[in-house]
PDB file of C-alpha atoms in Angstrom:
ATOM      1  CA  LEU A   1     175.261 149.337  21.415  1.00 27.00           C
ATOM      2  CA  SER A   2     173.584 147.268  18.728  1.00 34.00           C
ATOM      3  CA  LEU A   3     170.066 146.567  17.549  1.00 33.00           C
ATOM      4  CA  ALA A   4     168.632 143.147  16.802  1.00 44.00           C
ATOM      5  CA  ALA A   5     165.586 141.878  14.995  1.00 41.00           C
ATOM      6  CA  PRO A   6     162.824 140.220  17.048  1.00 42.00           C
ATOM      7  CA  GLY A   7     163.788 136.712  18.036  1.00 59.00           C
ATOM      8  CA  SER A   8     167.487 137.395  18.341  1.00 59.00           C
ATOM      9  CA  ALA A   9     169.756 138.457  21.180  1.00 61.00           C
ATOM     10  CA  ALA A  10     171.403 141.868  20.973  1.00 51.00           C
ATOM     11  CA  ALA A  11     175.061 142.722  21.547  1.00 47.00           C
ATOM     12  CA  VAL A  12     176.351 139.212  20.926  1.00 53.00           C
ATOM     13  CA  THR A  13     180.035 140.141  21.074  1.00 57.00           C
ATOM     14  CA  LEU A  14     181.786 142.851  23.028  1.00 61.00           C
ATOM     15  CA  PRO A  15     185.256 144.327  23.084  1.00 61.00           C
ATOM     16  CA  PRO A  16     187.025 142.884  26.120  1.00 60.00           C
ATOM     17  CA  ILE A  17     186.259 144.873  29.274  1.00 61.00           C
ATOM     18  CA  PRO A  18     188.619 143.353  31.846  1.00 59.00           C
ATOM     19  CA  THR A  19     188.437 143.887  35.536  1.00 61.00           C
ATOM     20  CA  LEU A  20     191.630 145.262  37.020  1.00 63.00           C
ATOM     21  CA  PRO A  21     193.986 142.615  38.427  1.00 68.00           C
ATOM     22  CA  LEU A  22     193.935 142.591  42.207  1.00 70.00           C
ATOM     23  CA  PRO A  23     196.599 141.447  44.619  1.00 83.00           C
ATOM     24  CA  PRO A  24     195.505 138.128  46.141  1.00 88.00           C
ATOM     25  CA  ILE A  25     193.212 138.551  49.128  1.00 92.00           C
ATOM     26  CA  PRO A  26     194.346 136.035  51.768  1.00 92.00           C
ATOM     27  CA  ALA A  27     191.787 133.545  52.999  1.00 92.00           C
ATOM     28  CA  ALA A  28     190.218 134.232  56.388  1.00 90.00           C
ATOM     29  CA  PRO A  29     189.769 130.816  58.050  1.00 90.00           C
ATOM     30  CA  ILE A  30     186.300 129.773  59.152  1.00 89.00           C
ATOM     31  CA  PRO A  31     186.185 129.898  62.980  1.00 88.00           C
ATOM     32  CA  SER A  32     185.834 126.519  64.669  1.00 82.00           C
ATOM     33  CA  LEU A  33     184.915 125.566  68.213  1.00 80.00           C
ATOM     34  CA  PRO A  34     187.843 124.514  70.424  1.00 80.00           C
ATOM     35  CA  THR A  35     185.900 121.378  71.404  1.00 81.00           C
ATOM     36  CA  GLN A  36     185.920 120.033  67.842  1.00 75.00           C
ATOM     37  CA  PRO A  37     188.370 117.137  67.356  1.00 76.00           C
ATOM     38  CA  VAL A  38     191.355 117.728  65.110  1.00 75.00           C
ATOM     39  CA  PHE A  39     190.809 114.312  63.510  1.00 79.00           C
ATOM     40  CA  ALA A  40     188.156 111.639  63.932  1.00 81.00           C
ATOM     41  CA  GLY A  41     188.232 108.062  62.680  1.00 87.00           C
ATOM     42  CA  SER A  42     191.170 106.411  60.954  1.00 90.00           C
ATOM     43  CA  PRO A  43     192.820 106.524  57.505  1.00 93.00           C
ATOM     44  CA  ALA A  44     190.848 104.740  54.804  1.00 93.00           C
ATOM     45  CA  LYS A  45     191.952 102.446  52.019  1.00 91.00           C
ATOM     46  CA  PRO A  46     191.104 103.328  48.405  1.00 88.00           C
ATOM     47  CA  ASP A  47     188.003 101.487  47.220  1.00 86.00           C
ATOM     48  CA  PRO A  48     187.336 102.500  43.608  1.00 83.00           C
ATOM     49  CA  ILE A  49     184.273 101.210  41.783  1.00 80.00           C
ATOM     50  CA  PRO A  50     185.568  98.728  39.193  1.00 79.00           C
ATOM     51  CA  GLY A  51     184.322  98.814  35.639  1.00 75.00           C
ATOM     52  CA  SER A  52     182.523 102.123  36.061  1.00 72.00           C
ATOM     53  CA  PRO A  53     181.482 103.348  32.589  1.00 79.00           C
ATOM     54  CA  ALA A  54     182.764 106.743  31.537  1.00 87.00           C
ATOM     55  CA  THR A  55     180.317 109.604  31.266  1.00 92.00           C
ATOM     56  CA  PRO A  56     180.334 111.054  27.718  1.00 94.00           C
ATOM     57  CA  GLN A  57     182.090 114.401  27.427  1.00 95.00           C
ATOM     58  CA  ASN A  58     180.084 117.363  26.160  1.00 97.00           C
ATOM     59  CA  PRO A  59     182.572 118.937  23.702  1.00 97.00           C
ATOM     60  CA  PHE A  60     181.379 122.446  24.496  1.00 98.00           C
ATOM     61  CA  MET A  61     182.069 122.203  28.227  1.00 98.00           C
ATOM     62  CA  ALA A  62     185.211 121.930  30.334  1.00 97.00           C
ATOM     63  CA  PRO A  63     186.338 118.344  31.077  1.00 96.00           C
ATOM     64  CA  ASN A  64     183.981 116.180  33.118  1.00 95.00           C
ATOM     65  CA  GLY A  65     184.413 116.749  36.838  1.00 94.00           C
ATOM     66  CA  LEU A  66     185.649 120.319  36.305  1.00 96.00           C
ATOM     67  CA  SER A  67     182.866 122.128  34.480  1.00 96.00           C
ATOM     68  CA  GLU A  68     180.026 122.873  36.919  1.00 96.00           C
ATOM     69  CA  ILE A  69     178.153 122.083  40.130  1.00 94.00           C
ATOM     70  CA  HIS A  70     177.114 118.529  39.164  1.00 95.00           C
ATOM     71  CA  ASP A  71     180.413 117.775  37.379  1.00 94.00           C
ATOM     72  CA  ASP A  72     179.294 117.157  33.795  1.00 97.00           C
ATOM     73  CA  ALA A  73     176.472 117.525  31.271  1.00 97.00           C
ATOM     74  CA  TRP A  74     174.799 114.353  32.560  1.00 97.00           C
ATOM     75  CA  GLN A  75     174.746 115.912  36.065  1.00 97.00           C
ATOM     76  CA  THR A  76     176.169 112.699  37.573  1.00 95.00           C
ATOM     77  CA  ASP A  77     177.845 114.219  40.665  1.00 93.00           C
ATOM     78  CA  ALA A  78     180.493 111.517  40.081  1.00 88.00           C
ATOM     79  CA  TYR A  79     184.280 111.957  40.106  1.00 83.00           C
ATOM     80  CA  THR A  80     187.058 109.847  38.645  1.00 81.00           C
ATOM     81  CA  CYS A  81     189.741 111.479  40.810  1.00 82.00           C
ATOM     82  CA  ALA A  82     190.671 110.084  44.225  1.00 81.00           C
ATOM     83  CA  GLY A  83     189.134 111.470  47.391  1.00 83.00           C
ATOM     84  CA  PRO A  84     190.852 112.209  50.717  1.00 85.00           C
ATOM     85  CA  LEU A  85     191.947 109.127  52.671  1.00 91.00           C
ATOM     86  CA  GLY A  86     192.700 110.747  56.026  1.00 90.00           C
ATOM     87  CA  ARG A  87     196.467 110.362  55.821  1.00 90.00           C
ATOM     88  CA  SER A  88     197.948 113.365  57.656  1.00 86.00           C
ATOM     89  CA  PRO A  89     195.097 115.632  56.566  1.00 84.00           C
ATOM     90  CA  ALA A  90     195.558 119.402  56.600  1.00 83.00           C
ATOM     91  CA  LEU A  91     192.510 121.634  56.910  1.00 82.00           C
ATOM     92  CA  SER A  92     192.209 124.983  55.149  1.00 86.00           C
ATOM     93  CA  SER A  93     189.127 127.160  54.818  1.00 90.00           C
ATOM     94  CA  SER A  94     187.999 130.588  53.700  1.00 91.00           C
ATOM     95  CA  LEU A  95     185.144 132.620  55.151  1.00 91.00           C
ATOM     96  CA  HIS A  96     183.663 135.311  52.935  1.00 85.00           C
ATOM     97  CA  GLY A  97     179.959 135.354  53.800  1.00 85.00           C
ATOM     98  CA  ARG A  98     178.649 133.931  50.515  1.00 88.00           C
ATOM     99  CA  ASP A  99     177.340 130.569  49.336  1.00 87.00           C
ATOM    100  CA  SER A 100     179.821 129.168  46.801  1.00 89.00           C
ATOM    101  CA  GLY A 101     177.688 126.165  45.924  1.00 85.00           C
ATOM    102  CA  SER A 102     178.624 125.909  42.249  1.00 89.00           C
ATOM    103  CA  ILE A 103     182.342 125.343  41.556  1.00 93.00           C
ATOM    104  CA  GLY A 104     184.420 124.655  38.436  1.00 96.00           C
ATOM    105  CA  PHE A 105     188.155 124.348  37.835  1.00 96.00           C
ATOM    106  CA  ASP A 106     189.995 126.152  35.031  1.00 97.00           C
ATOM    107  CA  THR A 107     192.941 124.701  33.100  1.00 96.00           C
ATOM    108  CA  ARG A 108     195.353 126.292  35.589  1.00 96.00           C
ATOM    109  CA  GLY A 109     193.615 124.424  38.413  1.00 96.00           C
ATOM    110  CA  ARG A 110     192.066 127.496  40.049  1.00 97.00           C
ATOM    111  CA  LEU A 111     188.616 127.258  41.629  1.00 97.00           C
ATOM    112  CA  ILE A 112     185.994 129.280  39.746  1.00 97.00           C
ATOM    113  CA  SER A 113     182.731 129.974  41.559  1.00 96.00           C
ATOM    114  CA  ILE A 114     179.760 132.292  41.422  1.00 95.00           C
ATOM    115  CA  CYS A 115     178.978 132.946  45.061  1.00 92.00           C
ATOM    116  CA  ILE A 116     175.546 133.999  46.302  1.00 88.00           C
ATOM    117  CA  GLY A 117     175.089 136.687  48.950  1.00 84.00           C
ATOM    118  CA  ALA A 118     172.732 139.384  50.130  1.00 82.00           C
ATOM    119  CA  SER A 119     173.584 141.675  47.217  1.00 82.00           C
ATOM    120  CA  GLY A 120     173.316 138.917  44.640  1.00 84.00           C
ATOM    121  CA  PRO A 121     175.804 136.706  42.741  1.00 90.00           C
ATOM    122  CA  GLU A 122     179.493 137.533  42.246  1.00 93.00           C
ATOM    123  CA  LEU A 123     182.137 135.662  40.243  1.00 96.00           C
ATOM    124  CA  TYR A 124     185.281 134.559  42.135  1.00 96.00           C
ATOM    125  CA  MET A 125     188.609 132.919  41.347  1.00 97.00           C
ATOM    126  CA  PHE A 126     190.318 131.120  44.254  1.00 96.00           C
ATOM    127  CA  ASP A 127     193.817 129.730  44.669  1.00 96.00           C
ATOM    128  CA  PRO A 128     193.441 125.928  44.999  1.00 94.00           C
ATOM    129  CA  ASN A 129     196.135 125.650  47.691  1.00 93.00           C
ATOM    130  CA  THR A 130     195.582 128.708  49.886  1.00 93.00           C
ATOM    131  CA  LEU A 131     191.943 129.573  48.978  1.00 95.00           C
ATOM    132  CA  ALA A 132     193.052 133.192  48.573  1.00 95.00           C
ATOM    133  CA  THR A 133     190.812 135.272  46.314  1.00 95.00           C
ATOM    134  CA  LEU A 134     192.720 135.909  43.073  1.00 96.00           C
ATOM    135  CA  ALA A 135     190.069 137.772  41.072  1.00 96.00           C
ATOM    136  CA  THR A 136     186.424 138.813  41.193  1.00 95.00           C
ATOM    137  CA  PHE A 137     183.848 140.015  38.681  1.00 95.00           C
ATOM    138  CA  MET A 138     180.770 141.891  39.838  1.00 92.00           C
ATOM    139  CA  LEU A 139     177.581 140.570  38.276  1.00 94.00           C
ATOM    140  CA  PRO A 140     174.295 142.531  38.230  1.00 93.00           C
ATOM    141  CA  PRO A 141     172.746 142.789  41.716  1.00 89.00           C
ATOM    142  CA  ARG A 142     169.465 141.337  42.869  1.00 82.00           C
ATOM    143  CA  GLN A 143     166.433 142.917  41.245  1.00 73.00           C
ATOM    144  CA  SER A 144     164.150 141.782  44.092  1.00 70.00           C
ATOM    145  CA  LEU A 145     164.348 139.756  47.289  1.00 63.00           C
ATOM    146  CA  PRO A 146     163.480 136.039  47.009  1.00 62.00           C
ATOM    147  CA  SER A 147     160.520 134.640  48.886  1.00 58.00           C
ATOM    148  CA  GLY A 148     162.788 132.183  50.745  1.00 61.00           C
ATOM    149  CA  SER A 149     166.392 132.213  51.900  1.00 64.00           C
ATOM    150  CA  ILE A 150     168.823 134.320  49.856  1.00 64.00           C
ATOM    151  CA  PHE A 151     171.272 131.409  50.053  1.00 61.00           C
ATOM    152  CA  GLN A 152     168.782 129.091  48.284  1.00 63.00           C
ATOM    153  CA  ASP A 153     168.179 131.511  45.434  1.00 66.00           C
ATOM    154  CA  PHE A 154     170.420 130.263  42.606  1.00 68.00           C
ATOM    155  CA  GLY A 155     168.591 132.165  39.865  1.00 71.00           C
ATOM    156  CA  GLY A 156     170.479 134.673  37.757  1.00 73.00           C
ATOM    157  CA  GLY A 157     173.976 133.329  38.340  1.00 78.00           C
ATOM    158  CA  GLY A 158     174.117 130.603  40.983  1.00 84.00           C
ATOM    159  CA  TYR A 159     174.226 127.966  38.258  1.00 92.00           C
ATOM    160  CA  PHE A 160     176.961 128.438  35.653  1.00 96.00           C
ATOM    161  CA  TYR A 161     179.326 126.311  33.603  1.00 97.00           C
ATOM    162  CA  LEU A 162     182.876 126.546  32.315  1.00 98.00           C
ATOM    163  CA  ASP A 163     183.087 126.021  28.576  1.00 98.00           C
ATOM    164  CA  ASN A 164     185.877 124.353  26.594  1.00 96.00           C
ATOM    165  CA  HIS A 165     187.791 127.673  26.432  1.00 96.00           C
ATOM    166  CA  ASP A 166     187.944 128.399  30.186  1.00 95.00           C
ATOM    167  CA  ARG A 167     185.066 130.850  29.889  1.00 98.00           C
ATOM    168  CA  VAL A 168     182.255 131.229  32.413  1.00 98.00           C
ATOM    169  CA  VAL A 169     178.780 131.094  30.846  1.00 98.00           C
ATOM    170  CA  THR A 170     176.197 132.438  33.263  1.00 97.00           C
ATOM    171  CA  ALA A 171     172.760 133.970  33.468  1.00 95.00           C
ATOM    172  CA  THR A 172     172.289 137.291  35.238  1.00 95.00           C
ATOM    173  CA  THR A 173     169.546 138.761  37.396  1.00 92.00           C
ATOM    174  CA  THR A 174     168.813 141.178  34.522  1.00 94.00           C
ATOM    175  CA  ARG A 175     167.813 138.300  32.162  1.00 95.00           C
ATOM    176  CA  HIS A 176     171.048 138.338  30.178  1.00 96.00           C
ATOM    177  CA  ILE A 177     173.552 135.553  29.548  1.00 97.00           C
ATOM    178  CA  TYR A 178     177.185 136.603  29.927  1.00 97.00           C
ATOM    179  CA  VAL A 179     180.265 134.877  28.567  1.00 97.00           C
ATOM    180  CA  ILE A 180     183.204 135.822  30.797  1.00 97.00           C
ATOM    181  CA  ALA A 181     186.798 134.898  29.916  1.00 98.00           C
ATOM    182  CA  GLU A 182     190.029 135.050  31.851  1.00 97.00           C
ATOM    183  CA  THR A 183     192.575 137.618  30.718  1.00 95.00           C
ATOM    184  CA  ALA A 184     195.624 136.300  28.839  1.00 93.00           C
ATOM    185  CA  ASP A 185     197.741 136.260  32.002  1.00 93.00           C
ATOM    186  CA  GLY A 186     194.939 134.587  33.979  1.00 92.00           C
ATOM    187  CA  SER A 187     194.889 137.320  36.615  1.00 93.00           C
ATOM    188  CA  ALA A 188     191.422 138.790  35.995  1.00 95.00           C
ATOM    189  CA  PHE A 189     188.066 138.261  34.284  1.00 97.00           C
ATOM    190  CA  THR A 190     186.752 139.998  31.177  1.00 97.00           C
ATOM    191  CA  LYS A 191     183.255 139.895  29.658  1.00 97.00           C
ATOM    192  CA  VAL A 192     183.475 138.898  25.987  1.00 97.00           C
ATOM    193  CA  ALA A 193     179.815 138.331  25.022  1.00 96.00           C
ATOM    194  CA  ASP A 194     176.387 139.391  26.256  1.00 97.00           C
ATOM    195  CA  TYR A 195     173.086 137.859  25.120  1.00 97.00           C
ATOM    196  CA  ASP A 196     170.071 139.986  26.073  1.00 97.00           C
ATOM    197  CA  LEU A 197     166.993 137.820  26.700  1.00 96.00           C
ATOM    198  CA  SER A 198     164.920 140.508  28.399  1.00 94.00           C
ATOM    199  CA  GLY A 199     162.896 140.936  25.219  1.00 95.00           C
ATOM    200  CA  VAL A 200     161.505 137.374  25.435  1.00 95.00           C
ATOM    201  CA  LEU A 201     161.203 137.078  29.231  1.00 95.00           C
ATOM    202  CA  THR A 202     158.921 138.988  31.577  1.00 92.00           C
ATOM    203  CA  SER A 203     160.274 140.820  34.608  1.00 89.00           C
ATOM    204  CA  SER A 204     159.228 137.891  36.850  1.00 86.00           C
ATOM    205  CA  GLU A 205     160.906 135.214  34.703  1.00 90.00           C
ATOM    206  CA  GLU A 206     164.410 134.918  36.166  1.00 90.00           C
ATOM    207  CA  ILE A 207     166.802 132.578  34.360  1.00 94.00           C
ATOM    208  CA  THR A 208     167.657 129.584  36.529  1.00 93.00           C
ATOM    209  CA  SER A 209     170.337 127.853  34.457  1.00 95.00           C
ATOM    210  CA  ALA A 210     171.884 127.620  30.979  1.00 97.00           C
ATOM    211  CA  LEU A 211     173.780 124.678  29.430  1.00 98.00           C
ATOM    212  CA  PRO A 212     174.812 123.591  25.913  1.00 98.00           C
ATOM    213  CA  ASP A 213     173.373 120.476  24.309  1.00 97.00           C
ATOM    214  CA  SER A 214     175.591 117.973  22.511  1.00 95.00           C
ATOM    215  CA  GLY A 215     175.454 120.092  19.348  1.00 96.00           C
ATOM    216  CA  GLY A 216     176.462 123.352  21.037  1.00 97.00           C
ATOM    217  CA  LEU A 217     173.007 124.982  21.124  1.00 98.00           C
ATOM    218  CA  LEU A 218     172.631 126.848  24.418  1.00 98.00           C
ATOM    219  CA  TRP A 219     169.495 125.957  26.405  1.00 98.00           C
ATOM    220  CA  PHE A 220     168.130 127.971  29.319  1.00 97.00           C
ATOM    221  CA  VAL A 221     165.258 127.678  31.780  1.00 96.00           C
ATOM    222  CA  ALA A 222     163.445 130.315  33.808  1.00 93.00           C
ATOM    223  CA  ARG A 223     161.629 129.391  36.986  1.00 85.00           C
ATOM    224  CA  THR A 224     158.297 131.211  36.709  1.00 84.00           C
ATOM    225  CA  ASP A 225     155.941 129.940  33.965  1.00 88.00           C
ATOM    226  CA  GLY A 226     158.378 127.112  33.270  1.00 92.00           C
ATOM    227  CA  VAL A 227     160.178 128.894  30.441  1.00 95.00           C
ATOM    228  CA  VAL A 228     162.379 126.653  28.276  1.00 97.00           C
ATOM    229  CA  GLY A 229     164.468 128.374  25.628  1.00 97.00           C
ATOM    230  CA  THR A 230     167.428 128.137  23.275  1.00 98.00           C
ATOM    231  CA  VAL A 231     170.058 130.628  22.146  1.00 97.00           C
ATOM    232  CA  SER A 232     172.386 130.160  19.189  1.00 96.00           C
ATOM    233  CA  LEU A 233     175.788 131.429  20.315  1.00 93.00           C
ATOM    234  CA  LYS A 234     176.666 131.883  16.619  1.00 92.00           C
ATOM    235  CA  THR A 235     173.690 133.895  15.384  1.00 93.00           C
ATOM    236  CA  GLY A 236     172.003 135.089  18.575  1.00 93.00           C
ATOM    237  CA  ALA A 237     168.678 133.564  17.482  1.00 96.00           C
ATOM    238  CA  ILE A 238     166.441 132.734  20.454  1.00 97.00           C
ATOM    239  CA  HIS A 239     163.344 130.550  20.836  1.00 98.00           C
ATOM    240  CA  THR A 240     161.175 129.999  23.907  1.00 97.00           C
ATOM    241  CA  MET A 241     158.185 127.990  25.072  1.00 96.00           C
ATOM    242  CA  ARG A 242     156.311 127.882  28.391  1.00 95.00           C
ATOM    243  CA  ILE A 243     155.243 124.663  30.070  1.00 94.00           C
ATOM    244  CA  GLY A 244     153.234 126.219  32.897  1.00 86.00           C
ATOM    245  CA  THR A 245     151.621 129.326  34.307  1.00 81.00           C
ATOM    246  CA  GLY A 246     152.900 131.029  37.438  1.00 73.00           C
ATOM    247  CA  SER A 247     153.903 128.411  40.013  1.00 77.00           C
ATOM    248  CA  LEU A 248     152.487 125.518  37.948  1.00 83.00           C
ATOM    249  CA  GLY A 249     155.396 124.314  35.882  1.00 87.00           C
ATOM    250  CA  GLU A 250     158.015 126.128  37.975  1.00 91.00           C
ATOM    251  CA  ILE A 251     161.669 125.178  37.237  1.00 93.00           C
ATOM    252  CA  GLU A 252     163.883 125.762  40.278  1.00 90.00           C
ATOM    253  CA  ASN A 253     166.846 123.530  39.420  1.00 92.00           C
ATOM    254  CA  SER A 254     169.334 123.071  36.624  1.00 95.00           C
ATOM    255  CA  PHE A 255     168.926 120.419  33.926  1.00 97.00           C
ATOM    256  CA  ALA A 256     170.920 117.754  32.090  1.00 98.00           C
ATOM    257  CA  THR A 257     171.942 117.348  28.468  1.00 97.00           C
ATOM    258  CA  GLY A 258     172.770 114.010  26.859  1.00 94.00           C
ATOM    259  CA  PRO A 259     173.975 112.541  23.567  1.00 87.00           C
ATOM    260  CA  GLY A 260     171.832 113.034  20.498  1.00 91.00           C
ATOM    261  CA  GLY A 261     170.665 116.488  21.552  1.00 94.00           C
ATOM    262  CA  GLY A 262     168.476 115.319  24.447  1.00 96.00           C
ATOM    263  CA  VAL A 263     167.745 117.883  27.169  1.00 98.00           C
ATOM    264  CA  TYR A 264     166.207 116.694  30.467  1.00 98.00           C
ATOM    265  CA  ILE A 265     164.267 119.224  32.529  1.00 98.00           C
ATOM    266  CA  ALA A 266     162.182 118.720  35.686  1.00 97.00           C
ATOM    267  CA  SER A 267     159.467 121.142  36.699  1.00 96.00           C
ATOM    268  CA  ASN A 268     157.601 121.002  39.994  1.00 94.00           C
ATOM    269  CA  ARG A 269     154.999 118.825  38.246  1.00 95.00           C
ATOM    270  CA  LYS A 270     156.615 116.791  35.451  1.00 96.00           C
ATOM    271  CA  MET A 271     159.844 115.357  34.051  1.00 97.00           C
ATOM    272  CA  TYR A 272     160.545 116.260  30.399  1.00 97.00           C
ATOM    273  CA  ARG A 273     162.837 115.310  27.567  1.00 97.00           C
ATOM    274  CA  PHE A 274     163.301 118.123  25.068  1.00 98.00           C
ATOM    275  CA  GLN A 275     164.914 118.199  21.653  1.00 97.00           C
ATOM    276  CA  ALA A 276     165.571 121.157  19.372  1.00 97.00           C
ATOM    277  CA  GLY A 277     163.663 121.367  16.110  1.00 96.00           C
ATOM    278  CA  LYS A 278     165.358 122.154  12.809  1.00 94.00           C
ATOM    279  CA  ASP A 279     164.929 125.862  13.541  1.00 95.00           C
ATOM    280  CA  GLY A 280     166.504 125.462  16.989  1.00 96.00           C
ATOM    281  CA  ALA A 281     163.209 125.848  18.846  1.00 97.00           C
ATOM    282  CA  PRO A 282     162.589 123.600  21.884  1.00 98.00           C
ATOM    283  CA  ARG A 283     160.248 120.646  21.363  1.00 98.00           C
ATOM    284  CA  ILE A 284     158.893 118.187  23.959  1.00 97.00           C
ATOM    285  CA  ALA A 285     159.923 114.615  23.072  1.00 97.00           C
ATOM    286  CA  TRP A 286     158.182 113.053  26.100  1.00 97.00           C
ATOM    287  CA  GLN A 287     156.890 114.006  29.528  1.00 97.00           C
ATOM    288  CA  ALA A 288     156.043 112.078  32.685  1.00 96.00           C
ATOM    289  CA  THR A 289     154.144 113.116  35.803  1.00 96.00           C
ATOM    290  CA  TYR A 290     155.855 112.006  39.024  1.00 97.00           C
ATOM    291  CA  PRO A 291     154.280 111.349  42.461  1.00 97.00           C
ATOM    292  CA  ASN A 292     153.725 114.579  44.361  1.00 96.00           C
ATOM    293  CA  SER A 293     152.192 115.463  47.708  1.00 96.00           C
ATOM    294  CA  PHE A 294     152.130 119.126  46.577  1.00 95.00           C
ATOM    295  CA  GLU A 295     153.879 120.148  49.803  1.00 95.00           C
ATOM    296  CA  THR A 296     156.951 122.339  50.084  1.00 92.00           C
ATOM    297  CA  LYS A 297     158.888 120.272  52.589  1.00 91.00           C
ATOM    298  CA  PRO A 298     161.550 121.731  54.917  1.00 89.00           C
ATOM    299  CA  GLY A 299     164.634 122.616  52.881  1.00 83.00           C
ATOM    300  CA  GLN A 300     162.778 122.726  49.553  1.00 86.00           C
ATOM    301  CA  VAL A 301     162.208 125.887  47.550  1.00 84.00           C
ATOM    302  CA  ASP A 302     158.972 124.722  45.894  1.00 89.00           C
ATOM    303  CA  ASP A 303     156.461 121.852  45.942  1.00 93.00           C
ATOM    304  CA  GLY A 304     158.274 119.715  43.385  1.00 94.00           C
ATOM    305  CA  THR A 305     161.218 117.384  42.922  1.00 94.00           C
ATOM    306  CA  GLY A 306     163.902 119.766  44.178  1.00 89.00           C
ATOM    307  CA  THR A 307     166.609 117.976  42.152  1.00 93.00           C
ATOM    308  CA  THR A 308     168.462 118.400  38.899  1.00 96.00           C
ATOM    309  CA  PRO A 309     167.868 115.357  36.644  1.00 98.00           C
ATOM    310  CA  THR A 310     170.718 112.843  36.266  1.00 97.00           C
ATOM    311  CA  VAL A 311     171.177 110.981  32.979  1.00 97.00           C
ATOM    312  CA  MET A 312     172.291 107.382  33.513  1.00 94.00           C
ATOM    313  CA  GLN A 313     173.702 104.582  31.404  1.00 90.00           C
ATOM    314  CA  GLY A 314     171.213 102.321  29.658  1.00 89.00           C
ATOM    315  CA  GLY A 315     168.667 104.943  28.649  1.00 90.00           C
ATOM    316  CA  TYR A 316     167.517 106.135  32.069  1.00 95.00           C
ATOM    317  CA  VAL A 317     167.155 109.541  33.695  1.00 96.00           C
ATOM    318  CA  SER A 318     166.537 109.913  37.435  1.00 97.00           C
ATOM    319  CA  ILE A 319     165.036 112.490  39.791  1.00 97.00           C
ATOM    320  CA  THR A 320     163.508 112.382  43.246  1.00 95.00           C
ATOM    321  CA  ASP A 321     159.742 112.641  43.416  1.00 96.00           C
ATOM    322  CA  ASN A 322     157.883 114.757  45.944  1.00 96.00           C
ATOM    323  CA  ALA A 323     155.720 112.056  47.521  1.00 96.00           C
ATOM    324  CA  ASP A 324     155.404 111.738  51.298  1.00 94.00           C
ATOM    325  CA  PRO A 325     157.855 110.236  52.050  1.00 93.00           C
ATOM    326  CA  MET A 326     159.986 111.144  49.036  1.00 90.00           C
TER     327      MET A 326
END
């Protein structure tokens, strides 16, 4: 145990506490209806987009396309690798009753995912060829039931990223941020750092997502009260600000970070660009109100944009609005 002064996160580093290596758990295929066709359509020809500009690499994250749910710090959802063309396709699947919406790939090519279920989030490692479960790491369980579907609740672990050392950086349901590494042989996970943010967040302020900016400062957002904060992974110093009260200013999605320290966050009312001050505290550079019908439409979790911002070439950032129609 360790103590920390106000405004800093306790227990920054930990002795490795590995989970025990497990024999691979074979994948259980997802059942399919016998009436479903084995193959539909015809093989496609490659059609790459010529002259597509490269997305800048955040040096503190795994390579673009491998680091997190939206592929890179700009949240582009764009890949440079080839997709399937339908040439003698082989289908494999794995059913384990959880929503593995956020996926990264380590340097050995294994799938890394924090999967959401009734009990809460759990960290998994999957074989990329067989989808067998190679390792798991139990994260803190749910502290309360969400108001909507448990499979739409990505707070406290659903969003994570792989850093440039194959480590998982994730929030927890207990308002901590864990750094979880792979053991030397790659067969298990081990927690190597723990940043306790419960001293600056209320019990209702669950961390939605955490990402590094281009300088390595870790930013985080919490959904209720629109909390925006920073954590120095070197010193443990933390700073927070609130852009709303209750459901006004709610942040349900992840965010984007761009060159020059820009951080792009969308609440259910406004789109923001943040920048860290000299002390590391978050500062609003600009904000823009987007069209909003103030309705929670089917499939949405609140009455706002419902999307993570995407940074684009040429000085643009894009989100959906919440007009009717969107």
